[in-house]
PDB file of C-alpha atoms in Angstrom:
ATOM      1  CA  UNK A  30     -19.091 -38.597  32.713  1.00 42.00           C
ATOM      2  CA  UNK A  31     -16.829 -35.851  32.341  1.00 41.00           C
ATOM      3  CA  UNK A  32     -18.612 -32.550  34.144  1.00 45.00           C
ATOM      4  CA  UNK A  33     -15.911 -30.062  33.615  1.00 50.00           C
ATOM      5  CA  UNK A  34     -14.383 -30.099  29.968  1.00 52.00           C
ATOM      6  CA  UNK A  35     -11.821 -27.279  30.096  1.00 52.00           C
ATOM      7  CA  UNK A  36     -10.422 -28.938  33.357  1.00 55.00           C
ATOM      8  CA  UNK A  37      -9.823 -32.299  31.758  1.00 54.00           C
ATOM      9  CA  UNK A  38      -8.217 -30.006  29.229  1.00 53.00           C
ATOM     10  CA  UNK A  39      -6.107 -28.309  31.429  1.00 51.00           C
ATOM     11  CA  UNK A  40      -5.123 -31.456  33.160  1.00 55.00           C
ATOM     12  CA  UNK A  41      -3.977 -32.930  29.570  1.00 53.00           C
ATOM     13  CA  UNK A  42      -1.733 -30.206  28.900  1.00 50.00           C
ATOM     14  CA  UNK A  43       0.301 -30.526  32.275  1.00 50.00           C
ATOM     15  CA  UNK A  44       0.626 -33.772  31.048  1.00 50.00           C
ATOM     16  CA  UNK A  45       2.317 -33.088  27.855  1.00 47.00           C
ATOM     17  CA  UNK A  46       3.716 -29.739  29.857  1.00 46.00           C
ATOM     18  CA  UNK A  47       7.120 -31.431  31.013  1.00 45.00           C
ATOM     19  CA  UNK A  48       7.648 -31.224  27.341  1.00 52.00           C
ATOM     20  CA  UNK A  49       6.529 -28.294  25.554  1.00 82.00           C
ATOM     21  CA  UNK A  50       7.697 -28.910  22.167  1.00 92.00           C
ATOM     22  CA  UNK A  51       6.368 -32.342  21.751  1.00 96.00           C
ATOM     23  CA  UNK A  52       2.966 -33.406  20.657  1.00 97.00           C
ATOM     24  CA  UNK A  53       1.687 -36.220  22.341  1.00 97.00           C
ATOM     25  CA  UNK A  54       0.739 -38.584  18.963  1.00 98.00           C
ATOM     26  CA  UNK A  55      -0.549 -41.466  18.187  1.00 97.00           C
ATOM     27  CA  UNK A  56      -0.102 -42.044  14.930  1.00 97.00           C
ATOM     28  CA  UNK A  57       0.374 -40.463  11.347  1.00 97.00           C
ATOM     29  CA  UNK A  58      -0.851 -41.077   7.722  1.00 96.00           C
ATOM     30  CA  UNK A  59       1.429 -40.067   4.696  1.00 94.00           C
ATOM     31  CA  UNK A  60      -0.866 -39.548   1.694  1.00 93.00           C
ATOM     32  CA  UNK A  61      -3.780 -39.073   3.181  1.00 93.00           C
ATOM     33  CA  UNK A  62      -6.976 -37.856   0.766  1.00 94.00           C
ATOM     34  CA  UNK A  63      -9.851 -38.074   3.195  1.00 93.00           C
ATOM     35  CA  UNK A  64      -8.825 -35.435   5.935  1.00 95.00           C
ATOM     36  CA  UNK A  65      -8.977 -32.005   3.984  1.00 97.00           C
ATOM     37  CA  UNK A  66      -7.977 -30.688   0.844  1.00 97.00           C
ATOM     38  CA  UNK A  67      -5.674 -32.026  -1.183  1.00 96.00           C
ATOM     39  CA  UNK A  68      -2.688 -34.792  -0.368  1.00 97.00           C
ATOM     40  CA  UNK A  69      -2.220 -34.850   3.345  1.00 98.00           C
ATOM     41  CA  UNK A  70       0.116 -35.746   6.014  1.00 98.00           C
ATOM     42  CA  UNK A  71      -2.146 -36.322   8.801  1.00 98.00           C
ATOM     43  CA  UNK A  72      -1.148 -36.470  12.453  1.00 98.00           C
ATOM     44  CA  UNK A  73      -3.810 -38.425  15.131  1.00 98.00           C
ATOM     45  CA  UNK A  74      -2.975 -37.333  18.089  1.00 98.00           C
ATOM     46  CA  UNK A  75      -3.604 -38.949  21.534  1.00 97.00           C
ATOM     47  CA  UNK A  76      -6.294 -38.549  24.047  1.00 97.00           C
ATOM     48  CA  UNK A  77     -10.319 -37.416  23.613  1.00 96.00           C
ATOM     49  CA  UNK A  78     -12.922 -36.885  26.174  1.00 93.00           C
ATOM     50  CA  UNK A  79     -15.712 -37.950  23.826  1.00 96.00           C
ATOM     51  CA  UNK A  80     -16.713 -41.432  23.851  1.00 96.00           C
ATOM     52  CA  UNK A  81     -18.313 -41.860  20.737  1.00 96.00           C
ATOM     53  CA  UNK A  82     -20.355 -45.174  20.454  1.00 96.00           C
ATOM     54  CA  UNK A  83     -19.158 -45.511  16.950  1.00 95.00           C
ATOM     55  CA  UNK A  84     -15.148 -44.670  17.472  1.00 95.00           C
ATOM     56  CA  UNK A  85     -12.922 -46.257  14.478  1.00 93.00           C
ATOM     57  CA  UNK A  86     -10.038 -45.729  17.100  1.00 93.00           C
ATOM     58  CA  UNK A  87     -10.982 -46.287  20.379  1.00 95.00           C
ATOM     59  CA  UNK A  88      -7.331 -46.691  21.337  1.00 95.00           C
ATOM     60  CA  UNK A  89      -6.840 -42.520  20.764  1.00 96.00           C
ATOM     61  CA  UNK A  90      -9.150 -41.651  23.547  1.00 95.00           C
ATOM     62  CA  UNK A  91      -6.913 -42.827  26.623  1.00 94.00           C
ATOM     63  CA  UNK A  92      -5.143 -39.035  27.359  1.00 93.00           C
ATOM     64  CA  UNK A  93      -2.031 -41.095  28.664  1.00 94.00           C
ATOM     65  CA  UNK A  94      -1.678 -43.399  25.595  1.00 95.00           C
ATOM     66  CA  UNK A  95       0.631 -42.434  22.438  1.00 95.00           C
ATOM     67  CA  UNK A  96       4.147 -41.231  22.417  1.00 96.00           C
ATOM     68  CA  UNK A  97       5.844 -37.973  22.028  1.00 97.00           C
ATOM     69  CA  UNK A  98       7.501 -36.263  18.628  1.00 97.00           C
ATOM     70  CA  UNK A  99       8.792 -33.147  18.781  1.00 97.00           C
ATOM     71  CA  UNK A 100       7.394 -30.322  16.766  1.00 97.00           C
ATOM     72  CA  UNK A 101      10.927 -30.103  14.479  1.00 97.00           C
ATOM     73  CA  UNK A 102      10.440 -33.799  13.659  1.00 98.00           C
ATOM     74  CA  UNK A 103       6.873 -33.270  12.776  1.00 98.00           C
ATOM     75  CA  UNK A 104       7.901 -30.238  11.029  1.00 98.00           C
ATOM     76  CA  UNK A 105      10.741 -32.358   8.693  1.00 98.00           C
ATOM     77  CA  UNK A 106       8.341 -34.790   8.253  1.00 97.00           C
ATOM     78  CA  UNK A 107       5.800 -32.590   6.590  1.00 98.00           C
ATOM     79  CA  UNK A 108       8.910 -30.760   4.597  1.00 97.00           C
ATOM     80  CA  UNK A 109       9.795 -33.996   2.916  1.00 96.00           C
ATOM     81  CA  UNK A 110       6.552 -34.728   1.621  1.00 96.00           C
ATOM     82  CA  UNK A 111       6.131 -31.014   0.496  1.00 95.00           C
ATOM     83  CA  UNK A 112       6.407 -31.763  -3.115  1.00 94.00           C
ATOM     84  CA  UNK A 113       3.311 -33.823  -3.177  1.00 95.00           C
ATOM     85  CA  UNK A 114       0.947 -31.668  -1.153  1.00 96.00           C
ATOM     86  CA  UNK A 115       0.734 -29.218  -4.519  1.00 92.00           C
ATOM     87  CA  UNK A 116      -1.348 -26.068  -4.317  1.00 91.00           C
ATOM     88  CA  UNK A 117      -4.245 -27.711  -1.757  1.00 95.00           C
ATOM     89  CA  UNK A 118      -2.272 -30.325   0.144  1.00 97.00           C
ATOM     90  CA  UNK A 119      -0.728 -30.127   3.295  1.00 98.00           C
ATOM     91  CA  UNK A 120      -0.790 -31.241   7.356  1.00 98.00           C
ATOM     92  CA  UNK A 121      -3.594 -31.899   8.810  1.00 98.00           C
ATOM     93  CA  UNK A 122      -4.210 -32.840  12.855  1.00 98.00           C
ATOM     94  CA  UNK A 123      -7.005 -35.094  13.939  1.00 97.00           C
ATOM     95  CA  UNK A 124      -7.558 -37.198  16.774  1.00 92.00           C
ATOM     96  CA  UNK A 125      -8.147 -38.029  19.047  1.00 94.00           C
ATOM     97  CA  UNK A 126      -8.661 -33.953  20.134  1.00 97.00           C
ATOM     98  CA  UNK A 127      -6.467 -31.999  19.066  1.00 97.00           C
ATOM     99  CA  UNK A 128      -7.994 -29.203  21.266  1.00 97.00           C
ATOM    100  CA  UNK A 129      -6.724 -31.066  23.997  1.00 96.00           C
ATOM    101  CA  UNK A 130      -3.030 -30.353  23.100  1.00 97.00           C
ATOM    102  CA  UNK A 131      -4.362 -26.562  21.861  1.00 97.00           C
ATOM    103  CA  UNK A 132      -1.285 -24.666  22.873  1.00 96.00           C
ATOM    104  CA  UNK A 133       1.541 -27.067  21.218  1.00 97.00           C
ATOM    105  CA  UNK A 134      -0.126 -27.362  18.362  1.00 98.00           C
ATOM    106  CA  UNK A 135      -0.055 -23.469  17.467  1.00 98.00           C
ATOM    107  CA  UNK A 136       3.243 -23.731  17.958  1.00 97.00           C
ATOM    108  CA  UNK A 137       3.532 -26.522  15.354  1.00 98.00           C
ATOM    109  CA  UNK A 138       1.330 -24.663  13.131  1.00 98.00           C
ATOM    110  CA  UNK A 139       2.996 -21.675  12.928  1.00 98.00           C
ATOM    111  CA  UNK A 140       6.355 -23.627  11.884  1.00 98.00           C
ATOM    112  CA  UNK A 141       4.241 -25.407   9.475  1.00 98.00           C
ATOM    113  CA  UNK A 142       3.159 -21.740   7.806  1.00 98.00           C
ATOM    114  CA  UNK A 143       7.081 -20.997   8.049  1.00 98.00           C
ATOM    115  CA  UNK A 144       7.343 -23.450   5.578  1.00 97.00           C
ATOM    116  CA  UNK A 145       4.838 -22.563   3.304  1.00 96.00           C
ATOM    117  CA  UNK A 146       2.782 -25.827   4.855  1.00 98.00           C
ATOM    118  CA  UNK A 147      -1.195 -25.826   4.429  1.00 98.00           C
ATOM    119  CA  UNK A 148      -2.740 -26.356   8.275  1.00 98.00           C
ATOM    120  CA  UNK A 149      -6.256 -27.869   8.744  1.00 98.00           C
ATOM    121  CA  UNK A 150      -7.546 -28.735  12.173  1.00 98.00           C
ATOM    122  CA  UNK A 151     -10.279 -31.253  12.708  1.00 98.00           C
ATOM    123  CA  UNK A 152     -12.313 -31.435  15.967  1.00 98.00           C
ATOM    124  CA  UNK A 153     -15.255 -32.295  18.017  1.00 97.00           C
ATOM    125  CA  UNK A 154     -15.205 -28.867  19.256  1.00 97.00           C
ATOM    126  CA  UNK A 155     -14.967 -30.156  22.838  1.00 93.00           C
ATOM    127  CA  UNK A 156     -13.723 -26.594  24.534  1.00 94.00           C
ATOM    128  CA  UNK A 157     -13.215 -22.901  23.110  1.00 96.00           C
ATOM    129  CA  UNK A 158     -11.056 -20.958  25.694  1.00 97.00           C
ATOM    130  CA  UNK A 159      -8.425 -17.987  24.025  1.00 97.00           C
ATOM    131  CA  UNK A 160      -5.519 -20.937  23.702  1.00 97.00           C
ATOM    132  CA  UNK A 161      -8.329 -22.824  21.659  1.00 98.00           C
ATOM    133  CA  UNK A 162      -9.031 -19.604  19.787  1.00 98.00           C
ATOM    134  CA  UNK A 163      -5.010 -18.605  19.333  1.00 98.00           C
ATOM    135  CA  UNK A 164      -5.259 -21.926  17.702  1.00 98.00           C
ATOM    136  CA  UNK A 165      -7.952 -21.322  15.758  1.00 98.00           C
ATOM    137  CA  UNK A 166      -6.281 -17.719  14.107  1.00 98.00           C
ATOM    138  CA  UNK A 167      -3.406 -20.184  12.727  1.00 98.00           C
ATOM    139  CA  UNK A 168      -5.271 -22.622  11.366  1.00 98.00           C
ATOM    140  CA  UNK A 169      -6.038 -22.816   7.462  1.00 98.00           C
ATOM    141  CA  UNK A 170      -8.667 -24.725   7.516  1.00 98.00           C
ATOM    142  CA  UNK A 171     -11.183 -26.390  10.428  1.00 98.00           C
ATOM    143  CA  UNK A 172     -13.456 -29.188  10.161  1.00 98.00           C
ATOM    144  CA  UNK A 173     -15.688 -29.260  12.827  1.00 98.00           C
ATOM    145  CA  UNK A 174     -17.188 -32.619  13.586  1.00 98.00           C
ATOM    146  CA  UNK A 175     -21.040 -32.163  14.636  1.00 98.00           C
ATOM    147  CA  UNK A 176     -22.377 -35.149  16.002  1.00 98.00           C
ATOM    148  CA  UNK A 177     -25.869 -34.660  16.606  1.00 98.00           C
ATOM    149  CA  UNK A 178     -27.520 -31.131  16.587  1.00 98.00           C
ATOM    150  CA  UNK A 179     -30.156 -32.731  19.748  1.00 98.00           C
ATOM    151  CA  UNK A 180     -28.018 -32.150  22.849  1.00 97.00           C
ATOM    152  CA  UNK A 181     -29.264 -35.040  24.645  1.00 98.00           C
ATOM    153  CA  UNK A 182     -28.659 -37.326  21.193  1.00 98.00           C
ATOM    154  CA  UNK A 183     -25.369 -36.234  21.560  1.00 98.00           C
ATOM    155  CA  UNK A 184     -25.072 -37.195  24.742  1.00 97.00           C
ATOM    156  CA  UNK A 185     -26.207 -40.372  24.088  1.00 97.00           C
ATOM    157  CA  UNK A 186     -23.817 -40.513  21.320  1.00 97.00           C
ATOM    158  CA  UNK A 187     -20.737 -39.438  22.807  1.00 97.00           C
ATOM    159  CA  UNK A 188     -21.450 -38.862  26.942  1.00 96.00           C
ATOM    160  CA  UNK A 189     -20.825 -35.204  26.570  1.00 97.00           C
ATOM    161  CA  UNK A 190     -22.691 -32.252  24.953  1.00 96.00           C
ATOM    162  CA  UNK A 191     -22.359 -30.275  22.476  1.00 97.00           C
ATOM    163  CA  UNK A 192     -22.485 -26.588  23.415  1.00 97.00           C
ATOM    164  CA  UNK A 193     -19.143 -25.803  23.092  1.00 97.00           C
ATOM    165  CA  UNK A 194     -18.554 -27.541  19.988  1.00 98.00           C
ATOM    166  CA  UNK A 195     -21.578 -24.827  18.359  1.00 98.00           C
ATOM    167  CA  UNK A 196     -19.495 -21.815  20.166  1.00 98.00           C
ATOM    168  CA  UNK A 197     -16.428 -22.874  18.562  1.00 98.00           C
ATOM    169  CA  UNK A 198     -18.500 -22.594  15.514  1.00 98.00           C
ATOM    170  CA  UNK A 199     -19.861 -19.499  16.430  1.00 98.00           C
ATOM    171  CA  UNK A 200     -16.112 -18.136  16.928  1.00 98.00           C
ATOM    172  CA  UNK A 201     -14.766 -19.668  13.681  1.00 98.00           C
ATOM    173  CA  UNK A 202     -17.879 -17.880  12.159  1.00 98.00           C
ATOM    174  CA  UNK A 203     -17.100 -13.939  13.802  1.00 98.00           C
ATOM    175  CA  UNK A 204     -13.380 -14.909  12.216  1.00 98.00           C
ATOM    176  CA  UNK A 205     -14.357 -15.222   8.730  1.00 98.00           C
ATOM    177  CA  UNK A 206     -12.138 -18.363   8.631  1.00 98.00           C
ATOM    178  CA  UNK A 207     -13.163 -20.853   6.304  1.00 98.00           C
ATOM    179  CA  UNK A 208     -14.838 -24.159   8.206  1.00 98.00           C
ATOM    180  CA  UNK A 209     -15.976 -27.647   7.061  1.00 98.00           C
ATOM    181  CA  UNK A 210     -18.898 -29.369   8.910  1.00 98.00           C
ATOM    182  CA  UNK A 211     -18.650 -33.247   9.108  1.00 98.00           C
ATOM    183  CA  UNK A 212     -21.710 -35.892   9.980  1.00 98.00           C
ATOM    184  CA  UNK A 213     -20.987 -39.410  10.345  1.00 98.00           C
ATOM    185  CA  UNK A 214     -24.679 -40.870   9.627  1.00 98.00           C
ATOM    186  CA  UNK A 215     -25.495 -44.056  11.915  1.00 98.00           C
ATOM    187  CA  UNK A 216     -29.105 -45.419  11.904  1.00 98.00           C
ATOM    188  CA  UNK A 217     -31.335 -44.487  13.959  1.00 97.00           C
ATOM    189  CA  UNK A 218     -28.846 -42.400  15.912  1.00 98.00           C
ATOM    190  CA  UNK A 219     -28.219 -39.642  14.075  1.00 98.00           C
ATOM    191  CA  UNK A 220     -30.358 -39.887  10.999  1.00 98.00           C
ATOM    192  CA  UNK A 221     -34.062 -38.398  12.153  1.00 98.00           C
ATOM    193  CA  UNK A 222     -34.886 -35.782   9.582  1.00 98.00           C
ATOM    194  CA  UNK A 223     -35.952 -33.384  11.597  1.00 98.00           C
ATOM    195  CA  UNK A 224     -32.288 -32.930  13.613  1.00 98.00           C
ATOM    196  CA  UNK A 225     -31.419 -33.282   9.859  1.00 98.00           C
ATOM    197  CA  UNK A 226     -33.082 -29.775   8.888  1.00 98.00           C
ATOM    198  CA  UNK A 227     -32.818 -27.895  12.745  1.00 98.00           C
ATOM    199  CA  UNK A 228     -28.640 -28.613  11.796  1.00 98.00           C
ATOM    200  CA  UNK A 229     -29.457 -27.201   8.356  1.00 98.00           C
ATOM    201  CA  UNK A 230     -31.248 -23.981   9.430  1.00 98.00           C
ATOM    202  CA  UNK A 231     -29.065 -23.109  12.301  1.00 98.00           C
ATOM    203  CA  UNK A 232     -26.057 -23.580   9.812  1.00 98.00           C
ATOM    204  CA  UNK A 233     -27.693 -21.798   6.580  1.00 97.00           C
ATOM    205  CA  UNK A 234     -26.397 -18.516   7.090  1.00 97.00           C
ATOM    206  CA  UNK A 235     -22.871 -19.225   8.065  1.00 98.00           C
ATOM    207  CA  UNK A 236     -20.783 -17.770   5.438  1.00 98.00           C
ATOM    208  CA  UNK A 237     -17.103 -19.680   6.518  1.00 98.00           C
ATOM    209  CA  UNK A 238     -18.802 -23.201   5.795  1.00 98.00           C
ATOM    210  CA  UNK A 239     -17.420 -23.979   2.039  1.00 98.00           C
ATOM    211  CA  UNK A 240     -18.423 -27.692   2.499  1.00 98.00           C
ATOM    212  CA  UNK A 241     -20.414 -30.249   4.443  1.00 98.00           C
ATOM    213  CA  UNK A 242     -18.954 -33.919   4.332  1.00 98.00           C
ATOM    214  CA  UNK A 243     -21.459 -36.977   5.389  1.00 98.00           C
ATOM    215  CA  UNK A 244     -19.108 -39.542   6.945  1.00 97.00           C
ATOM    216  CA  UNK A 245     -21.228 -43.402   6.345  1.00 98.00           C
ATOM    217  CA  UNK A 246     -21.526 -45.364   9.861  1.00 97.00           C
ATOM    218  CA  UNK A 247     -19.498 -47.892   9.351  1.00 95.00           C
ATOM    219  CA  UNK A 248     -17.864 -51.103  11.454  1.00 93.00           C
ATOM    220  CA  UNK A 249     -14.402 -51.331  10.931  1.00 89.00           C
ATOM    221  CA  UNK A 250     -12.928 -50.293  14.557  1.00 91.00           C
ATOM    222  CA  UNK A 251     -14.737 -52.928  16.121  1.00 94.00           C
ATOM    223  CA  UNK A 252     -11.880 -55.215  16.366  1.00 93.00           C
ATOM    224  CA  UNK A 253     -10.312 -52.566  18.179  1.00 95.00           C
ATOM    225  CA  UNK A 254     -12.920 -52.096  20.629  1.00 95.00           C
ATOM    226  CA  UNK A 255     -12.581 -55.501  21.619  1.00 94.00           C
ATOM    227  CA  UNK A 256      -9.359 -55.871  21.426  1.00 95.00           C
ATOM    228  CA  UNK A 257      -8.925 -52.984  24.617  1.00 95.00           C
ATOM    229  CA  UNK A 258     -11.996 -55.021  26.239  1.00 95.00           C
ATOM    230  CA  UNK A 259     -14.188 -52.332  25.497  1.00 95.00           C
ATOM    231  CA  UNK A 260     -17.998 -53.410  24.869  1.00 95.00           C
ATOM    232  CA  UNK A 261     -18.875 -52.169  21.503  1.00 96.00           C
ATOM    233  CA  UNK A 262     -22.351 -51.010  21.724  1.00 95.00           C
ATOM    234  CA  UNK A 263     -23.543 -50.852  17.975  1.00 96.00           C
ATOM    235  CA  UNK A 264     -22.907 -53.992  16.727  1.00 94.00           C
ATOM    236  CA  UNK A 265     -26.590 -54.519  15.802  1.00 95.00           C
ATOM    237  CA  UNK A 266     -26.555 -51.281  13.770  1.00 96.00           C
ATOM    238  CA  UNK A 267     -25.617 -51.556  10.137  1.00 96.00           C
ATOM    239  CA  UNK A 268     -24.605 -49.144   8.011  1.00 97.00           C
ATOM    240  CA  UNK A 269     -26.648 -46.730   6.107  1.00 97.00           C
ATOM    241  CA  UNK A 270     -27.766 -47.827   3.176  1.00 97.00           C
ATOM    242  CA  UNK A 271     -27.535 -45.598  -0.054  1.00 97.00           C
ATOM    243  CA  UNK A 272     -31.008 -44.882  -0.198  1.00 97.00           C
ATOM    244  CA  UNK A 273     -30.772 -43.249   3.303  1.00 97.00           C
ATOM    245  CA  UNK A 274     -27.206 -41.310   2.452  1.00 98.00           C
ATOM    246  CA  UNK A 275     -29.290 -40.025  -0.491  1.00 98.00           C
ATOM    247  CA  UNK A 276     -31.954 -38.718   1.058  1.00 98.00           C
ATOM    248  CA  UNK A 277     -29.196 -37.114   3.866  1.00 98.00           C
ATOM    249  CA  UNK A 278     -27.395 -35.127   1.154  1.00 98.00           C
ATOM    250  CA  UNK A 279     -30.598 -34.250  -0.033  1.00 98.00           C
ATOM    251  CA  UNK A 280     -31.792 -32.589   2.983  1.00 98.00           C
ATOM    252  CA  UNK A 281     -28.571 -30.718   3.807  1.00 98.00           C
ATOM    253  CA  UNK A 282     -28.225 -30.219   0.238  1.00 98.00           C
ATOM    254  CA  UNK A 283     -31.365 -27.870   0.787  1.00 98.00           C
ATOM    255  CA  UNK A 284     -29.505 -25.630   2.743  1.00 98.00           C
ATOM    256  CA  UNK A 285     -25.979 -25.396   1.601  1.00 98.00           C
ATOM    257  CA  UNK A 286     -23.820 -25.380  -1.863  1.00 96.00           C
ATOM    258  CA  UNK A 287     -21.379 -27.905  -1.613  1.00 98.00           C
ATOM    259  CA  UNK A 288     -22.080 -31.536   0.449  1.00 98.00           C
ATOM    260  CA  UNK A 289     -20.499 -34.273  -0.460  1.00 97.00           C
ATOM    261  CA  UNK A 290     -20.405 -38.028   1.224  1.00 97.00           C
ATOM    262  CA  UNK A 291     -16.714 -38.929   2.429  1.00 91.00           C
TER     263      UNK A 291
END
């Protein structure tokens, strides 16, 4: 298990340090409509300390994995597919953890804003130190993936906890930044009602969260998880059925305005 987040962190970006203007990526998605507002380019990037049972891309965790762009090619990328982003649209980064590669990717960001380019940043919330926070200022948008609000669920869930991930939404709260919350529901993991309504009352006041987005367990990374030789360690878990998505939108629906199931 991974003690000491913000070293791992560290670590990462003397990795990608030999080249400073190039994001370590894995892969990228040209029309995307699931990762924020709006038509999307959307850039995975490599590495994540997490190790979420449930991972659709297992393959983005290894911090050594992916290849290199440079920010001007990510940058011309985005420009070309300008015209179909529209008034919401734009580039969004995902992972992976982004927050891993903090310090390139403000750099990236700001170029994106020179171009009039949308930014939306969506994380686990694995560290908050002031590169992760400089981040944070230029970013449009953040959806903050919460995977349990039970610390030692989320351990379970993903080996690490999740203290930092509520103190970067502490910090995106003091900014007045707009935030997005997102849930992936897997039975009897992260379903018990009661975590349901502690996540909803120690979120009900924030006044940056426009939107909270239920993400359905689902199986399809499986194939990847074998593939690596990784034991997938849910296979006997199926996904939520609509009855129990209902009656997860109508708890958090208790709490805030908009929730919707992605």
């Amino acid at each position: 298990m991974i003690k000491d987040g913000l070293l791992v962190a560290q670590k990462v970006e003397q990795l990608n340090s030999e080249a400073s203007n190039r994001l370590r990526v894995h892969s990228i998605e040209t029309f995307g409509t699931h990762d924020g507002p709006g038509i999307r380019m959307v850039v995975f990037v490599q590495g994540c300390q997490f190790r979420c049972l449930y991972c659709a891309n297992p393959d983005t965790m290894d911090v050594k994995g992916g290849h290199f762009l440079e920010i001007e090619e990510l940058v011309e990328r985005a420009i070309k597919q300008r015209s179909y982003f529209g008034k919401k649209g734009g580039v969004t980064v995902s992972g992976g953890e982004p927050l891993l590669q903090r310090s390139i990717l403000k750099k990236l960001f700001n170029r994106l804003h020179e171009e009039g380019v949308n930014t939306v940043l969506d994380s686990n919330g694995r560290l908050i130190d002031q590169q992760a926070k400089d981040l944070l200022e230029v970013t449009d948008l953040l959806m903050l993936d919460v995977k349990h609000f039970n610390n030692e669920w989320h351990k379970k869930l993903t080996g690490l906890s999740n203290v930092n991930t509520f103190k970067v939404a502490e910090h995106r709260e003091s900014t007045g930044k707009p935030m997005w919350l997102r849930y992936v529901l897997v039975p009897g993991w992260s379903d018990q009602e009661e975590h349901l309504h502690e996540l909803g009352n120690h979120f009900k006041d924030y006044k940056t969260i426009e939107r909270v987005e239920i993400l359905p367990y689902h199986q399809l990374g499986v194939h990847k998880w074998e593939a690596l030789g990784m034991e997938y360690k849910l296979k006997d878990v199926s996904p939520p059925d609509a009855q129990k998505v209902e009656k997860t939108a109508s708890i958090f629906m208790s709490y805030f305005k908009d929730v919707r199931v992605n």
